[in-house]
PDB file of C-alpha atoms in Angstrom:
ATOM      1  CA  MET A1240      24.677  38.239  22.079  1.00 48.00           C
ATOM      2  CA  ASN A1241      26.101  35.061  23.633  1.00 45.00           C
ATOM      3  CA  ARG A1242      22.552  33.897  24.411  1.00 47.00           C
ATOM      4  CA  LEU A1243      21.538  34.411  20.780  1.00 38.00           C
ATOM      5  CA  ILE A1244      24.544  32.445  19.510  1.00 40.00           C
ATOM      6  CA  SER A1245      23.857  29.679  22.062  1.00 40.00           C
ATOM      7  CA  ALA A1246      20.188  29.529  21.047  1.00 37.00           C
ATOM      8  CA  ILE A1247      21.124  29.270  17.371  1.00 40.00           C
ATOM      9  CA  ALA A1248      23.698  26.559  18.106  1.00 40.00           C
ATOM     10  CA  VAL A1249      21.177  24.537  20.132  1.00 38.00           C
ATOM     11  CA  SER A1250      18.558  24.927  17.383  1.00 41.00           C
ATOM     12  CA  VAL A1251      21.005  23.741  14.719  1.00 39.00           C
ATOM     13  CA  CYS A1252      22.016  20.739  16.827  1.00 41.00           C
ATOM     14  CA  LEU A1253      18.380  19.817  17.448  1.00 38.00           C
ATOM     15  CA  PHE A1254      17.577  20.143  13.735  1.00 40.00           C
ATOM     16  CA  ILE A1255      20.578  18.043  12.707  1.00 39.00           C
ATOM     17  CA  GLY A1256      19.806  15.448  15.389  1.00 39.00           C
ATOM     18  CA  ALA A1257      16.163  15.164  14.358  1.00 39.00           C
ATOM     19  CA  SER A1258      16.881  14.914  10.647  1.00 39.00           C
ATOM     20  CA  ALA A1259      19.689  12.408  11.149  1.00 41.00           C
ATOM     21  CA  GLU A1260      17.086   9.708  11.860  1.00 65.00           C
ATOM     22  CA  ALA A1261      15.197  10.288   8.613  1.00 76.00           C
ATOM     23  CA  LYS A1262      16.058   7.639   6.045  1.00 91.00           C
ATOM     24  CA  THR A1263      14.769   5.526   3.204  1.00 95.00           C
ATOM     25  CA  TYR A1264      13.137   2.270   4.268  1.00 96.00           C
ATOM     26  CA  THR A1265      12.845  -0.693   1.913  1.00 97.00           C
ATOM     27  CA  PHE A1266       9.852  -3.009   2.252  1.00 96.00           C
ATOM     28  CA  SER A1267      10.727  -6.632   2.898  1.00 91.00           C
ATOM     29  CA  GLN A1268       8.453  -9.561   2.105  1.00 91.00           C
ATOM     30  CA  SER A1269       9.662 -11.192   5.315  1.00 91.00           C
ATOM     31  CA  GLY A1270       6.903 -10.683   7.883  1.00 92.00           C
ATOM     32  CA  SER A1271       4.899  -8.576   5.419  1.00 97.00           C
ATOM     33  CA  SER A1272       1.611  -9.367   3.732  1.00 98.00           C
ATOM     34  CA  ILE A1273      -0.809  -7.884   1.233  1.00 98.00           C
ATOM     35  CA  LYS A1274      -4.249  -9.504   1.216  1.00 98.00           C
ATOM     36  CA  PHE A1275      -7.327  -8.691  -0.820  1.00 97.00           C
ATOM     37  CA  PHE A1276     -10.968  -9.498  -0.119  1.00 97.00           C
ATOM     38  CA  ASN A1277     -14.074  -9.532  -2.320  1.00 95.00           C
ATOM     39  CA  LYS A1278     -17.624 -10.664  -1.744  1.00 92.00           C
ATOM     40  CA  ALA A1279     -19.605 -12.673  -4.236  1.00 89.00           C
ATOM     41  CA  SER A1280     -23.253 -13.703  -4.138  1.00 90.00           C
ATOM     42  CA  LEU A1281     -22.356 -17.235  -3.066  1.00 86.00           C
ATOM     43  CA  HIS A1282     -19.220 -16.678  -0.948  1.00 86.00           C
ATOM     44  CA  GLY A1283     -16.326 -14.434  -0.025  1.00 90.00           C
ATOM     45  CA  ILE A1284     -13.031 -14.442  -1.912  1.00 93.00           C
ATOM     46  CA  GLU A1285      -9.661 -14.018  -0.239  1.00 97.00           C
ATOM     47  CA  GLY A1286      -6.362 -13.599  -1.960  1.00 97.00           C
ATOM     48  CA  THR A1287      -2.759 -12.653  -1.379  1.00 98.00           C
ATOM     49  CA  ALA A1288      -0.003 -10.954  -3.306  1.00 98.00           C
ATOM     50  CA  LYS A1289       3.198 -12.933  -3.008  1.00 97.00           C
ATOM     51  CA  ASN A1290       5.612 -10.606  -4.835  1.00 98.00           C
ATOM     52  CA  PHE A1291       5.785  -6.931  -3.937  1.00 98.00           C
ATOM     53  CA  GLY A1292       8.292  -4.312  -2.916  1.00 96.00           C
ATOM     54  CA  GLY A1293       8.872  -0.640  -2.490  1.00 97.00           C
ATOM     55  CA  THR A1294      10.327   2.119  -0.388  1.00 97.00           C
ATOM     56  CA  LEU A1295       9.324   4.868   1.999  1.00 97.00           C
ATOM     57  CA  ASP A1296      11.535   7.935   2.359  1.00 96.00           C
ATOM     58  CA  SER A1297      10.950   9.464   5.787  1.00 94.00           C
ATOM     59  CA  ALA A1298      12.928  12.603   4.869  1.00 95.00           C
ATOM     60  CA  SER A1299      10.879  13.578   1.800  1.00 96.00           C
ATOM     61  CA  LEU A1300       7.712  11.777   3.021  1.00 96.00           C
ATOM     62  CA  THR A1301       7.317   9.957  -0.288  1.00 97.00           C
ATOM     63  CA  GLY A1302       7.444   6.342  -1.387  1.00 97.00           C
ATOM     64  CA  SER A1303       6.132   3.620  -3.623  1.00 98.00           C
ATOM     65  CA  LEU A1304       4.708   0.134  -3.503  1.00 98.00           C
ATOM     66  CA  VAL A1305       4.700  -2.201  -6.495  1.00 98.00           C
ATOM     67  CA  VAL A1306       2.682  -5.440  -6.529  1.00 98.00           C
ATOM     68  CA  LYS A1307       3.415  -7.952  -9.294  1.00 98.00           C
ATOM     69  CA  THR A1308      -0.016  -8.932 -10.612  1.00 98.00           C
ATOM     70  CA  ALA A1309       1.119 -12.416 -11.675  1.00 98.00           C
ATOM     71  CA  SER A1310       1.907 -13.142  -8.009  1.00 98.00           C
ATOM     72  CA  MET A1311      -1.663 -12.522  -6.869  1.00 98.00           C
ATOM     73  CA  THR A1312      -3.516 -15.686  -5.962  1.00 97.00           C
ATOM     74  CA  THR A1313      -6.778 -16.880  -4.441  1.00 95.00           C
ATOM     75  CA  ASP A1314      -5.449 -20.449  -4.351  1.00 96.00           C
ATOM     76  CA  LEU A1315      -8.089 -21.615  -6.808  1.00 92.00           C
ATOM     77  CA  GLY A1316      -6.557 -22.322 -10.230  1.00 93.00           C
ATOM     78  CA  PRO A1317      -9.491 -21.571 -12.569  1.00 93.00           C
ATOM     79  CA  ARG A1318     -10.404 -18.386 -10.670  1.00 90.00           C
ATOM     80  CA  ASP A1319      -6.757 -17.246 -10.653  1.00 94.00           C
ATOM     81  CA  LYS A1320      -6.448 -17.923 -14.371  1.00 96.00           C
ATOM     82  CA  LYS A1321      -9.488 -15.721 -15.064  1.00 93.00           C
ATOM     83  CA  MET A1322      -8.145 -13.039 -12.704  1.00 92.00           C
ATOM     84  CA  HIS A1323      -4.766 -12.959 -14.487  1.00 95.00           C
ATOM     85  CA  GLU A1324      -5.942 -13.322 -18.081  1.00 96.00           C
ATOM     86  CA  PHE A1325      -9.258 -11.430 -18.064  1.00 95.00           C
ATOM     87  CA  CYS A1326      -9.423  -9.060 -15.084  1.00 94.00           C
ATOM     88  CA  LEU A1327      -5.868  -7.919 -14.467  1.00 96.00           C
ATOM     89  CA  GLU A1328      -4.375  -8.841 -17.851  1.00 97.00           C
ATOM     90  CA  SER A1329      -1.142  -9.610 -16.002  1.00 97.00           C
ATOM     91  CA  VAL A1330       0.947  -9.917 -19.185  1.00 98.00           C
ATOM     92  CA  THR A1331      -0.087  -6.449 -20.414  1.00 98.00           C
ATOM     93  CA  PHE A1332      -0.233  -4.847 -16.943  1.00 98.00           C
ATOM     94  CA  PRO A1333       2.416  -6.644 -14.851  1.00 98.00           C
ATOM     95  CA  ALA A1334       2.133  -4.392 -11.794  1.00 98.00           C
ATOM     96  CA  ILE A1335      -0.235  -2.503  -9.554  1.00 98.00           C
ATOM     97  CA  THR A1336       1.512   0.604  -8.239  1.00 98.00           C
ATOM     98  CA  PHE A1337       0.926   2.997  -5.388  1.00 98.00           C
ATOM     99  CA  ASP A1338       3.060   6.136  -5.683  1.00 98.00           C
ATOM    100  CA  VAL A1339       3.053   7.988  -2.369  1.00 98.00           C
ATOM    101  CA  LYS A1340       3.415  11.699  -3.062  1.00 98.00           C
ATOM    102  CA  SER A1341       3.078  12.872   0.558  1.00 98.00           C
ATOM    103  CA  ILE A1342       2.376  11.556   4.042  1.00 97.00           C
ATOM    104  CA  GLU A1343       0.041  13.524   6.280  1.00 97.00           C
ATOM    105  CA  GLY A1344       1.272  13.313   9.862  1.00 94.00           C
ATOM    106  CA  GLY A1345       4.533  11.918   8.515  1.00 92.00           C
ATOM    107  CA  GLU A1346       6.751  14.361  10.360  1.00 92.00           C
ATOM    108  CA  ALA A1347       6.616  11.875  13.249  1.00 89.00           C
ATOM    109  CA  LEU A1348       8.281   9.297  10.960  1.00 92.00           C
ATOM    110  CA  GLN A1349      11.338  11.482  10.600  1.00 90.00           C
ATOM    111  CA  ASN A1350      12.702  10.836  14.102  1.00 87.00           C
ATOM    112  CA  GLY A1351      12.731   7.042  13.637  1.00 89.00           C
ATOM    113  CA  GLU A1352      10.864   6.102  16.811  1.00 90.00           C
ATOM    114  CA  GLY A1353       7.414   5.782  18.291  1.00 94.00           C
ATOM    115  CA  ALA A1354       4.075   4.778  16.842  1.00 97.00           C
ATOM    116  CA  GLY A1355       1.000   6.506  15.504  1.00 96.00           C
ATOM    117  CA  GLN A1356      -1.180   7.072  12.487  1.00 97.00           C
ATOM    118  CA  VAL A1357      -0.479   8.657   9.119  1.00 97.00           C
ATOM    119  CA  THR A1358      -2.318   9.122   5.846  1.00 98.00           C
ATOM    120  CA  LEU A1359      -0.505   8.070   2.678  1.00 98.00           C
ATOM    121  CA  VAL A1360      -1.547  10.374  -0.164  1.00 98.00           C
ATOM    122  CA  GLY A1361      -0.789   9.367  -3.715  1.00 98.00           C
ATOM    123  CA  SER A1362      -1.808   7.672  -6.903  1.00 98.00           C
ATOM    124  CA  LEU A1363      -3.001   4.061  -7.213  1.00 98.00           C
ATOM    125  CA  THR A1364      -2.678   2.525 -10.680  1.00 98.00           C
ATOM    126  CA  ILE A1365      -4.465  -0.691 -11.636  1.00 98.00           C
ATOM    127  CA  ARG A1366      -4.282  -1.775 -15.268  1.00 97.00           C
ATOM    128  CA  ASP A1367      -3.902   1.572 -17.034  1.00 96.00           C
ATOM    129  CA  VAL A1368      -6.138   3.632 -14.726  1.00 98.00           C
ATOM    130  CA  SER A1369      -4.690   5.898 -12.026  1.00 98.00           C
ATOM    131  CA  LYS A1370      -6.715   7.469  -9.233  1.00 98.00           C
ATOM    132  CA  SER A1371      -5.756   9.811  -6.422  1.00 98.00           C
ATOM    133  CA  VAL A1372      -6.160   7.993  -3.100  1.00 98.00           C
ATOM    134  CA  ARG A1373      -5.720   8.529   0.622  1.00 98.00           C
ATOM    135  CA  VAL A1374      -4.781   5.465   2.640  1.00 98.00           C
ATOM    136  CA  ALA A1375      -4.859   5.531   6.442  1.00 98.00           C
ATOM    137  CA  ALA A1376      -2.058   3.540   8.049  1.00 98.00           C
ATOM    138  CA  ASP A1377      -0.724   2.822  11.500  1.00 98.00           C
ATOM    139  CA  TYR A1378       3.022   2.908  11.911  1.00 97.00           C
ATOM    140  CA  ALA A1379       5.368   1.635  14.576  1.00 97.00           C
ATOM    141  CA  PHE A1380       9.115   1.596  14.805  1.00 95.00           C
ATOM    142  CA  VAL A1381      10.260  -1.859  15.886  1.00 93.00           C
ATOM    143  CA  ASP A1382      13.670  -3.463  16.366  1.00 89.00           C
ATOM    144  CA  THR A1383      13.851  -4.406  12.691  1.00 82.00           C
ATOM    145  CA  GLY A1384      12.778  -1.012  11.334  1.00 92.00           C
ATOM    146  CA  LEU A1385       9.395   0.439  10.396  1.00 95.00           C
ATOM    147  CA  LYS A1386       6.076  -1.422  10.316  1.00 96.00           C
ATOM    148  CA  LEU A1387       3.031  -0.057   8.433  1.00 97.00           C
ATOM    149  CA  THR A1388      -0.424  -1.602   8.693  1.00 98.00           C
ATOM    150  CA  GLY A1389      -3.680  -0.528   7.139  1.00 98.00           C
ATOM    151  CA  ARG A1390      -6.654  -1.181   4.947  1.00 97.00           C
ATOM    152  CA  TYR A1391      -7.923   0.426   1.771  1.00 98.00           C
ATOM    153  CA  ASP A1392     -11.492  -0.001   0.471  1.00 98.00           C
ATOM    154  CA  PHE A1393     -12.345   0.697  -3.160  1.00 97.00           C
ATOM    155  CA  LYS A1394     -14.333  -0.536  -6.153  1.00 97.00           C
ATOM    156  CA  TRP A1395     -12.415  -2.488  -8.791  1.00 94.00           C
ATOM    157  CA  THR A1396     -14.877  -1.150 -11.390  1.00 96.00           C
ATOM    158  CA  ASP A1397     -13.396   2.348 -10.827  1.00 97.00           C
ATOM    159  CA  TYR A1398     -10.167   1.039 -12.385  1.00 97.00           C
ATOM    160  CA  GLY A1399     -11.703  -0.410 -15.536  1.00 96.00           C
ATOM    161  CA  VAL A1400     -11.358  -4.008 -14.352  1.00 96.00           C
ATOM    162  CA  PRO A1401     -13.866  -6.143 -16.298  1.00 95.00           C
ATOM    163  CA  ASP A1402     -16.519  -8.019 -14.350  1.00 92.00           C
ATOM    164  CA  PRO A1403     -15.626 -11.719 -14.036  1.00 91.00           C
ATOM    165  CA  SER A1404     -19.057 -12.711 -12.667  1.00 88.00           C
ATOM    166  CA  ILE A1405     -20.701 -15.854 -13.935  1.00 87.00           C
ATOM    167  CA  ILE A1406     -24.419 -16.604 -14.119  1.00 86.00           C
ATOM    168  CA  ILE A1407     -24.560 -18.432 -10.797  1.00 86.00           C
ATOM    169  CA  SER A1408     -22.228 -16.122  -8.851  1.00 86.00           C
ATOM    170  CA  LYS A1409     -22.064 -12.321  -8.966  1.00 92.00           C
ATOM    171  CA  LEU A1410     -18.806 -10.668  -7.844  1.00 92.00           C
ATOM    172  CA  TYR A1411     -19.542  -7.391  -6.075  1.00 94.00           C
ATOM    173  CA  PRO A1412     -17.286  -4.469  -7.013  1.00 96.00           C
ATOM    174  CA  GLU A1413     -16.470  -3.457  -3.429  1.00 96.00           C
ATOM    175  CA  MET A1414     -13.193  -4.874  -2.243  1.00 96.00           C
ATOM    176  CA  ASN A1415     -10.551  -4.137   0.320  1.00 96.00           C
ATOM    177  CA  VAL A1416      -6.845  -4.581   0.586  1.00 98.00           C
ATOM    178  CA  GLN A1417      -5.221  -5.146   3.973  1.00 98.00           C
ATOM    179  CA  PHE A1418      -1.502  -4.726   4.374  1.00 98.00           C
ATOM    180  CA  THR A1419       1.258  -5.232   6.874  1.00 98.00           C
ATOM    181  CA  LEU A1420       4.562  -3.953   5.532  1.00 97.00           C
ATOM    182  CA  ASN A1421       7.882  -4.354   7.313  1.00 96.00           C
ATOM    183  CA  ALA A1422      10.613  -2.030   6.161  1.00 95.00           C
ATOM    184  CA  GLN A1423      14.276  -1.816   7.055  1.00 93.00           C
TER     185      GLN A1423
END
């Protein structure tokens, strides 16, 4: 009987100790980046999102990321104007959102240490179109908190984004987003 009580007590302590590390992390723009890449018939296009934020809850294995579309830039004024007014319609659709509904392999995030790989499973919304997505990410716990890095490939045409191509340069629909997110 004493062994059973001791085993239960140890199990409870281990459970409480393991879950005590689980917490909600808030993404910081400091040291973080979200970059997007497209190919066109004449050249490649690189851009960055300068205003974004979100959270990751390591207890419930959920989270969100919100990118302000008006903050996205390729550092070329006329191209950015067309991206904001025609493609993204930044006034009508001010944000791109990724709602993380679960994290495969995320149990390792709950102890607040180590490094590894997870798959973020959720819904990506661009303009007014939402699609279920799976995004592979590497994670590492660092002195400042949690760091997530990854890449997601998709076609912007799947989200109803109009084609901004011009006669002399065709923009291909395949693009990728690369991210490094620091969270505290």
